[in-house]
Coordinates of C-alpha atoms in Angstrom, one line a residue:
M2 CA -62.1 7.3 7.4
K3 CA -60.2 9.1 10.1
K4 CA -57.8 6.3 10.1
L5 CA -57.4 6.5 6.4
W6 CA -56.7 10.3 6.5
L7 CA -54.3 9.8 9.2
F8 CA -52.5 7.2 7.2
L9 CA -52.5 9.4 4.1
L10 CA -51.1 12.2 6.1
S11 CA -48.3 10.0 7.7
L12 CA -47.5 8.8 4.2
G13 CA -47.3 12.5 3.0
L14 CA -45.0 13.4 5.7
V15 CA -42.8 10.5 5.0
M16 CA -42.7 11.4 1.3
A17 CA -41.9 15.2 2.2
F18 CA -39.0 14.2 4.4
S19 CA -37.8 11.6 1.8
V20 CA -37.6 13.8 -1.1
S21 CA -33.8 14.4 -1.2
A22 CA -33.1 10.6 -0.6
F23 CA -35.5 9.7 -3.3
A24 CA -33.8 12.2 -5.6
A25 CA -30.3 10.6 -4.9
D26 CA -28.3 9.3 -8.1
V27 CA -26.4 6.2 -7.7
K28 CA -23.1 5.7 -9.7
F29 CA -21.1 2.6 -10.0
S30 CA -17.5 2.1 -10.8
G31 CA -15.0 -0.5 -10.2
E32 CA -12.5 -3.2 -11.4
Y33 CA -12.8 -7.0 -11.8
Y34 CA -9.8 -9.2 -12.5
A35 CA -9.1 -12.7 -12.8
A36 CA -5.5 -14.0 -13.1
G37 CA -3.1 -16.9 -12.7
L38 CA 0.4 -17.3 -11.9
Y39 CA 3.2 -19.6 -11.8
L40 CA 6.2 -19.3 -9.4
N41 CA 9.2 -21.7 -10.0
H42 CA 10.5 -21.6 -6.4
V43 CA 8.9 -20.6 -3.1
D44 CA 12.4 -21.0 -1.6
L45 CA 15.5 -19.5 -2.7
R46 CA 17.7 -22.2 -1.1
D47 CA 19.2 -24.7 -3.6
E48 CA 18.6 -28.0 -2.1
A49 CA 18.0 -31.5 -3.5
P50 CA 15.4 -31.5 -6.1
G51 CA 11.9 -32.4 -5.3
T52 CA 12.3 -31.2 -1.7
V53 CA 10.1 -28.6 0.0
F54 CA 12.7 -26.0 -0.7
T55 CA 12.4 -26.3 -4.5
R56 CA 8.7 -26.7 -5.1
S57 CA 6.7 -24.4 -7.2
T58 CA 3.3 -22.9 -6.8
A59 CA 0.7 -22.3 -9.6
F60 CA -3.0 -21.1 -8.9
F61 CA -5.8 -18.7 -10.2
Y62 CA -7.1 -15.8 -7.9
Q63 CA -9.8 -13.0 -8.6
R64 CA -11.2 -9.9 -6.9
L65 CA -14.2 -7.6 -7.8
R66 CA -13.7 -4.1 -6.4
L67 CA -17.1 -2.2 -6.5
G68 CA -17.3 1.4 -5.7
T69 CA -20.8 3.0 -5.4
D70 CA -21.5 6.8 -5.0
F71 CA -24.9 7.9 -3.6
V72 CA -25.1 11.5 -5.1
V73 CA -27.7 13.4 -3.0
S74 CA -26.9 16.6 -4.5
P75 CA -24.2 18.1 -6.6
C76 CA -22.3 19.0 -3.6
L77 CA -23.0 16.0 -1.4
R78 CA -22.5 12.3 -1.7
L79 CA -22.0 9.2 0.2
V80 CA -18.9 7.2 -1.1
T81 CA -18.5 3.5 -0.6
R82 CA -16.3 0.8 -1.7
M83 CA -16.2 -3.1 -1.2
D84 CA -14.2 -6.0 -2.4
I85 CA -16.2 -8.9 -3.4
M86 CA -15.1 -12.6 -3.9
E87 CA -11.3 -11.8 -3.2
R88 CA -9.9 -15.3 -3.2
T89 CA -8.1 -18.0 -5.0
W90 CA -10.1 -20.4 -7.2
E91 CA -11.1 -23.0 -4.8
P92 CA -14.2 -25.3 -4.2
D93 CA -17.1 -23.0 -3.0
S94 CA -18.1 -25.4 -0.3
E95 CA -19.5 -24.2 3.1
A96 CA -17.2 -26.6 5.0
Y97 CA -14.2 -25.2 3.2
Y98 CA -14.9 -21.6 4.0
D99 CA -15.9 -22.3 7.3
T100 CA -12.2 -22.5 8.2
G101 CA -12.0 -18.8 8.4
S102 CA -9.3 -18.5 5.7
Y103 CA -11.7 -17.1 3.3
D104 CA -13.9 -14.8 5.0
R105 CA -13.4 -12.0 2.5
N106 CA -16.3 -12.7 0.1
L107 CA -17.8 -9.3 0.9
D108 CA -15.7 -6.7 2.6
F109 CA -16.6 -3.1 3.0
D110 CA -13.5 -1.0 3.3
M111 CA -14.8 2.5 2.4
A112 CA -17.8 4.6 3.5
Y113 CA -17.5 8.2 4.0
I114 CA -19.5 11.6 3.4
D115 CA -18.1 13.9 0.8
Y116 CA -19.4 17.4 1.1
T117 CA -18.4 20.4 -0.7
S118 CA -19.4 23.4 1.3
P119 CA -19.1 27.1 0.6
I120 CA -15.9 27.0 3.0
G121 CA -14.3 23.8 1.5
L122 CA -14.5 20.1 1.2
F123 CA -15.3 18.0 4.1
Q124 CA -14.9 14.1 4.1
V125 CA -15.8 12.1 7.2
G126 CA -15.7 8.3 7.6
Y127 CA -13.7 5.3 6.4
M128 CA -11.4 6.2 3.5
L129 CA -8.0 5.5 1.8
D130 CA -5.2 6.0 4.4
Y131 CA -2.0 8.1 3.8
A132 CA -3.3 8.9 0.3
W133 CA -0.8 11.8 -0.5
G134 CA 1.5 12.8 -3.0
T135 CA 3.1 10.1 -5.5
I136 CA 2.7 6.4 -5.2
W137 CA 5.9 6.3 -3.2
G138 CA 5.4 5.3 0.5
K139 CA 1.7 5.0 0.0
R140 CA -0.2 2.3 2.0
T141 CA -3.6 2.7 0.4
T142 CA -3.9 -1.0 -0.6
G143 CA -3.8 -1.9 3.0
P144 CA -6.6 -1.3 5.5
T145 CA -8.5 1.8 5.4
A146 CA -8.9 4.0 8.4
G147 CA -11.5 6.3 10.0
Q148 CA -10.7 9.9 9.3
I149 CA -11.9 13.5 9.2
K150 CA -10.5 15.4 6.2
Y151 CA -10.7 19.1 5.2
V152 CA -9.5 20.6 1.9
L153 CA -9.6 24.5 1.5
P154 CA -9.0 25.2 -2.3
F155 CA -7.8 28.6 -3.8
N156 CA -7.4 29.7 -7.4
F157 CA -5.0 32.3 -8.9
G158 CA -5.5 31.9 -12.6
N159 CA -3.3 29.1 -13.9
T160 CA -2.0 28.4 -10.3
G161 CA -4.1 26.6 -7.6
L162 CA -3.5 26.0 -4.0
K163 CA -5.1 23.5 -1.7
L164 CA -4.6 23.4 2.2
V165 CA -5.3 19.9 3.6
A166 CA -5.9 18.8 7.2
V167 CA -6.6 15.3 8.3
Y168 CA -7.1 13.6 11.5
A169 CA -6.9 9.6 11.3
K170 CA -7.7 7.1 13.9
E171 CA -5.2 4.3 13.5
E172 CA -5.8 2.2 16.6
E173 CA -8.5 2.5 19.2
N174 CA -8.0 0.9 22.7
D175 CA -10.5 2.7 24.9
Y176 CA -13.1 0.9 26.7
F177 CA -16.2 0.3 24.5
V178 CA -18.9 -2.4 23.9
D179 CA -16.4 -4.6 21.7
N180 CA -13.4 -3.9 23.8
T181 CA -14.5 -4.4 27.4
G182 CA -11.1 -5.9 28.6
V183 CA -9.3 -2.7 28.4
V184 CA -8.0 -1.6 31.9
A185 CA -5.7 1.4 30.9
N186 CA -6.2 5.0 29.3
D187 CA -4.2 6.6 26.6
R188 CA -3.4 3.4 24.5
D189 CA -4.6 4.6 21.1
Y190 CA -2.7 5.5 17.9
D191 CA -3.8 8.8 16.5
S192 CA -2.3 10.6 13.3
Y193 CA -2.6 14.5 12.6
R194 CA -1.6 15.7 9.2
V195 CA -1.6 19.0 7.5
G196 CA 0.0 20.4 4.3
P197 CA -0.3 22.5 1.2
I198 CA -0.6 21.4 -2.5
F199 CA 0.3 23.7 -5.5
D200 CA -0.6 23.1 -9.0
W201 CA 0.1 24.9 -12.1
K202 CA -0.8 24.8 -15.8
G203 CA 1.0 26.1 -18.9
N204 CA 1.3 25.6 -22.6
N205 CA 4.2 23.3 -22.5
F206 CA 4.6 22.7 -18.7
S207 CA 2.4 21.6 -15.9
G208 CA 2.5 20.0 -12.5
E209 CA 2.0 19.9 -8.8
A210 CA 4.0 20.0 -5.6
G211 CA 3.1 19.7 -2.0
V212 CA 4.6 18.9 1.4
L213 CA 2.6 16.9 4.2
F214 CA 3.5 17.2 8.0
I215 CA 2.5 14.4 10.1
Y216 CA 2.5 13.8 13.7
N217 CA 1.9 10.2 15.0
Q218 CA 0.9 9.7 18.4
V219 CA 1.6 6.1 19.3
R220 CA 0.4 4.7 22.5
Q221 CA -1.0 1.2 21.8
Y222 CA 2.2 -0.4 22.9
R223 CA 2.0 0.6 26.5
T224 CA 0.8 -2.8 27.6
L225 CA 3.2 -5.0 29.7
P226 CA 4.6 -7.2 28.5
L227 CA 4.3 -6.9 24.8
T228 CA 6.4 -10.0 24.0
P229 CA 9.2 -11.6 26.0
L230 CA 11.7 -9.5 24.0
T231 CA 10.0 -6.2 23.9
A232 CA 9.4 -3.6 26.6
P233 CA 6.2 -1.3 26.7
F234 CA 6.7 2.0 25.2
K235 CA 5.2 5.2 23.8
Q236 CA 6.2 7.0 20.7
D237 CA 6.0 10.4 19.1
M238 CA 6.9 10.3 15.5
Y239 CA 7.1 13.4 13.0
V240 CA 7.1 12.9 9.3
V241 CA 7.7 15.4 6.6
Q242 CA 6.7 14.3 2.8
P243 CA 7.5 16.7 0.1
Y244 CA 6.6 15.6 -3.5
F245 CA 6.5 16.9 -7.1
K246 CA 4.8 15.7 -10.4
A247 CA 5.8 17.4 -13.7
K248 CA 5.1 17.1 -17.3
A249 CA 7.1 18.9 -19.9
G250 CA 6.3 17.8 -23.5
P251 CA 7.0 14.2 -23.9
V252 CA 8.7 14.0 -20.4
T253 CA 6.9 13.3 -17.1
M254 CA 8.9 13.4 -13.8
Q255 CA 7.7 12.7 -10.2
G256 CA 9.7 12.2 -6.9
E257 CA 9.2 12.2 -3.2
I258 CA 11.1 12.3 0.0
N259 CA 9.9 10.9 3.4
Y260 CA 11.7 11.8 6.5
A261 CA 10.9 10.8 10.0
W262 CA 12.2 11.8 13.5
G263 CA 11.0 11.6 17.0
D264 CA 11.3 9.6 20.1
R265 CA 10.4 6.0 21.4
D266 CA 10.3 6.3 25.1
F267 CA 10.2 2.8 27.0
E268 CA 8.3 2.7 30.2
T269 CA 10.9 0.7 32.2
P270 CA 14.2 1.9 33.3
L271 CA 15.6 -1.5 32.1
V272 CA 15.8 -0.4 28.4
D273 CA 17.3 2.9 27.1
D274 CA 15.2 5.3 25.0
Q275 CA 15.6 5.4 21.3
A276 CA 15.6 8.3 18.8
I277 CA 13.8 8.0 15.4
N278 CA 15.9 8.9 12.4
S279 CA 14.6 7.3 9.1
F280 CA 14.7 8.6 5.5
T281 CA 13.4 7.3 2.1
A282 CA 13.5 8.9 -1.5
W283 CA 12.2 8.2 -4.9
L284 CA 12.7 9.7 -8.3
D285 CA 10.8 8.4 -11.4
A286 CA 10.9 9.7 -15.1
D287 CA 9.4 8.6 -18.5
A288 CA 9.6 10.0 -21.9
K289 CA 7.4 9.0 -24.8
F290 CA 8.6 9.5 -28.5
G291 CA 6.2 8.1 -31.0
I292 CA 5.5 4.5 -30.3
V293 CA 8.4 4.0 -27.9
S294 CA 8.7 5.2 -24.5
I295 CA 11.7 5.0 -22.1
G296 CA 12.0 5.5 -18.5
G297 CA 13.6 4.7 -15.2
S298 CA 13.3 4.8 -11.3
L299 CA 15.8 5.4 -8.5
A300 CA 14.7 4.5 -4.9
F301 CA 16.1 4.5 -1.5
V302 CA 15.0 3.1 2.0
Q303 CA 17.3 3.6 4.8
G304 CA 18.1 0.4 6.7
Q305 CA 18.9 -0.2 10.4
D306 CA 22.5 0.2 11.4
P307 CA 23.4 -2.9 13.4
D308 CA 25.9 -0.9 15.5
D309 CA 23.4 1.9 16.5
T310 CA 21.1 0.7 19.2
D311 CA 20.1 4.3 20.2
E312 CA 18.4 4.9 16.8
I313 CA 15.6 3.6 14.8
N314 CA 16.5 4.0 11.3
N315 CA 14.0 1.5 9.6
A316 CA 10.6 3.4 10.6
L317 CA 9.8 4.0 6.9
T318 CA 9.4 1.9 3.8
G319 CA 8.8 2.3 0.1
G320 CA 5.0 1.5 0.8
R321 CA 2.4 -1.2 -0.2
D322 CA 1.2 0.7 -3.4
W323 CA 4.6 0.9 -5.3
D324 CA 5.2 -2.3 -7.3
P325 CA 8.3 -1.7 -9.4
C326 CA 8.7 -5.4 -10.5
L327 CA 6.6 -8.6 -10.8
I328 CA 8.7 -10.3 -8.0
M329 CA 11.1 -8.0 -6.2
F330 CA 9.3 -5.5 -3.8
N331 CA 5.9 -6.5 -5.2
N332 CA 2.9 -6.2 -3.0
T333 CA -0.1 -6.3 -5.3
T334 CA 0.7 -9.7 -6.8
A335 CA 3.6 -11.6 -5.1
N336 CA 3.0 -10.7 -1.4
S337 CA -0.8 -10.4 -1.5
W338 CA -1.4 -13.9 -3.2
V339 CA 1.9 -15.9 -3.0
G340 CA 3.4 -14.6 0.2
Q341 CA 7.0 -14.3 1.2
V342 CA 9.5 -16.6 -0.5
R343 CA 11.8 -18.2 1.9
T344 CA 15.7 -18.4 2.3
Y345 CA 18.5 -18.9 4.7
T346 CA 18.8 -17.3 8.1
N347 CA 21.3 -17.5 11.0
N348 CA 19.5 -20.4 12.7
G349 CA 19.0 -22.5 9.5
A350 CA 15.4 -22.0 9.3
Y351 CA 14.4 -19.2 6.7
M352 CA 13.9 -15.6 6.3
T353 CA 11.5 -13.8 3.9
G354 CA 12.8 -13.2 0.6
P355 CA 12.6 -10.0 -1.7
I356 CA 9.0 -9.7 -1.8
G357 CA 6.8 -6.9 0.1
E358 CA 7.4 -3.4 0.9
M359 CA 10.9 -2.1 0.0
K360 CA 13.0 -1.9 3.1
N361 CA 16.7 -1.2 3.6
A362 CA 17.6 -1.0 0.0
W363 CA 19.0 0.9 -2.9
F364 CA 17.0 0.3 -6.3
V365 CA 17.7 1.4 -9.7
Q366 CA 15.5 0.3 -12.8
G367 CA 15.5 1.0 -16.5
R368 CA 12.4 0.6 -18.6
I369 CA 11.4 0.5 -22.3
G370 CA 7.9 0.2 -23.8
V371 CA 6.6 -0.2 -27.4
T372 CA 3.0 0.3 -28.7
P373 CA 3.0 -1.1 -32.3
I374 CA -0.7 -0.7 -32.5
P375 CA -3.0 1.3 -30.4
K376 CA -4.4 -1.8 -28.5
L377 CA -1.1 -3.6 -27.9
T378 CA 1.7 -2.5 -25.6
F379 CA 5.0 -4.4 -24.7
T380 CA 7.1 -3.3 -21.8
G381 CA 10.3 -4.5 -20.4
S382 CA 12.4 -3.5 -17.4
L383 CA 15.8 -4.3 -15.8
S384 CA 16.1 -3.7 -12.1
Y385 CA 18.9 -4.0 -9.4
A386 CA 18.6 -3.8 -5.6
G387 CA 21.2 -4.0 -3.0
T388 CA 21.2 -3.2 0.8
H389 CA 21.9 0.0 2.5
E390 CA 22.9 -1.7 5.8
S391 CA 24.2 -5.2 6.0
P392 CA 23.1 -7.4 8.9
V393 CA 25.6 -9.5 10.9
N394 CA 25.0 -13.2 11.3
A395 CA 25.7 -15.3 14.4
L396 CA 29.4 -15.7 13.6
G397 CA 29.9 -12.0 13.2
N398 CA 30.0 -12.3 9.3
E399 CA 28.2 -9.5 7.4
Y400 CA 25.5 -10.3 4.9
D401 CA 26.4 -9.7 1.3
D402 CA 24.9 -6.4 0.1
D403 CA 23.4 -7.8 -3.3
Y404 CA 19.8 -8.6 -3.2
G405 CA 19.8 -9.3 -7.0
W406 CA 18.7 -8.4 -10.6
E407 CA 15.3 -8.8 -12.2
L408 CA 14.2 -8.8 -15.6
D409 CA 10.4 -8.2 -16.3
I410 CA 8.6 -8.4 -19.7
T411 CA 4.9 -7.9 -20.3
G412 CA 2.4 -7.5 -23.0
T413 CA -1.0 -6.0 -22.6
Y414 CA -3.8 -6.1 -25.2
K415 CA -7.0 -3.9 -25.0
I416 CA -9.7 -6.2 -26.2
T417 CA -12.1 -3.3 -25.7
N418 CA -11.9 0.0 -24.0
N419 CA -12.8 -1.6 -20.7
L420 CA -11.3 -4.9 -21.0
S421 CA -7.7 -5.9 -21.2
Y422 CA -5.5 -9.0 -21.2
M423 CA -1.9 -9.2 -19.8
L424 CA 0.7 -11.7 -20.2
G425 CA 4.1 -11.4 -18.5
G426 CA 7.2 -13.1 -17.1
A427 CA 9.9 -12.2 -14.6
Y428 CA 13.3 -13.7 -14.1
F429 CA 15.0 -13.1 -10.7
W430 CA 18.8 -13.6 -10.2
T431 CA 19.2 -14.2 -6.7
G432 CA 21.9 -12.0 -5.0
D433 CA 24.3 -13.4 -2.4
Y434 CA 22.5 -11.4 0.4
F435 CA 20.2 -14.3 0.9
Q436 CA 23.0 -16.6 1.9
A437 CA 22.8 -14.9 5.3
G438 CA 26.4 -14.5 5.6
Y439 CA 27.5 -17.9 5.2
D440 CA 29.3 -18.6 1.7
T441 CA 28.6 -22.3 1.7
N442 CA 25.0 -21.7 1.5
D443 CA 23.8 -22.3 -2.1
L444 CA 21.0 -20.3 -3.8
T445 CA 18.8 -20.8 -6.7
D446 CA 17.2 -18.3 -9.2
D447 CA 13.6 -17.6 -9.5
Y448 CA 11.2 -16.8 -12.2
M449 CA 7.3 -16.1 -12.6
I450 CA 4.7 -16.4 -15.3
I451 CA 1.5 -14.3 -14.9
N452 CA -1.5 -13.6 -17.1
K453 CA -4.3 -11.6 -16.0
L454 CA -7.8 -10.4 -17.3
T455 CA -9.1 -7.0 -16.1
L456 CA -12.4 -5.4 -16.6
N457 CA -12.7 -1.6 -15.6
F458 CA -16.1 0.0 -15.5

C-alpha cells in the first residue's frame, strides 16, 4: 500500500508540474506544392543540334513546408518549421537516396521561443535570417540562423513605433564536440543589428518605414591558406538598410536601399587591404483599377569595377527571396531546382547564366494583370537587364552590357480558397553579354514552361 501511495503521489506531482504543458494548444500551418517545368536550353551557347550544349530538361518536383506552433499561453509559444519530401520525383528506393543527394526528406530549419513579455517581445532560437523591410535583399529562403531578437513596441494613436535589436550567429568556429579540429580563436562570423520601424494608418494613406543598422564581424576566413588564390583575412562590414511601404487608394509602393561599407584586412603583407563600398536600390509600384492592375519595378546592384582593386563593390546582391522573372534572377524555381544555365567564358568552358541572386545589374520591368473572374488571374511582364560594370576577357575586350530581355505570362486559377493551379511560360532573349567579349561566339535564346499546384493551409 505504501508503494501505491508513493506512486500516486509521484504521479500527482508529475501532473502538477505538467499542467501548463498539457494545456498547450497546437496550431499547424503550411504549404504544399507539386510542380513540373520544361527548360528548352541548359546552355546559352549556340552549338550543333543534339550536342550537350543544346539539350533541354524537364522534371517534376515538390515540397511540403509545415509550420507548427505550440501555444503554451497567449503570450508564450514555441515556433517550429520543417521542410518535408523536398525533392524531384524520383524512385523512392533506399539505394538511390543513400547517395546523399536526397537527404532533405525531413529538414527542421526553424525552432524558437516567442515570448511577449511586459517589456517587449523576445525571440530566441533558429529563425528566418535577415527578415527585414521589403523582399529586396532578403535571404530568408536560404539557411536560417540562431538568433536572439528583441522588439520593443510603442503606440501613439494611429502611429506606431518598434525598436528592433538582433544578434545572429552566422558562423561558429570555436572548439566544441563537433568541431574538435579547431586550433585558433576568433574565427566566428557574428552579426549585430538594430533599428526602428514606424507605421501609420489613415483613411486614404497608410504604410510603414524603417532603417536597420548592421555590423557584421567576419572572422571565419582567417585560416591559412584559404585557397591557392586567396589570402586569409578578417572583415568588418557595416550596412544600412532604409525601406518604406505605402498604400494610397489603389496604388501601393515600396522601396529599399542597401549600402555597405567597411574594411577587409588581409593577414599577410603580400596582399593589400581593401575597402568595402557597395550599393543596391529597388523601387516597386502597383495600381489596381477594377479587374486590371498595372505595375513596374526598377532595381540596381552595383558591380565590381575591374580597374579598382582597392575596393570591394559587389558585397551586396538583390537577395534570394526576390524573383522578378521565371528565368532571369529567379531563385525559388530556376536556381533551386534547375541550377545555373551555362554559357561562354574566357577559357572556353562555361560561366553561369542569368539565374540566381541579382548581381552587377540594372533592371527594369513593366507588369499588367487581369482578373476577369474572381478565381482567375492572368499576369504578364516584360523585363530588361544590363550590366553596371563590364568585365574584361583575356584579350582585353569588354563584355557587352546587355544581359537580355524576358517575357513572362502566367495564369492562376483558385480551385478552392486554399488550392490553386498556375500555368506559365517565359521567353528569354539572350543578350550579347554572354558572348564573354568574343563577337564570334554564337548564342541561343531560351524559354521555360511551368505548371504548379499549390495548397495553403
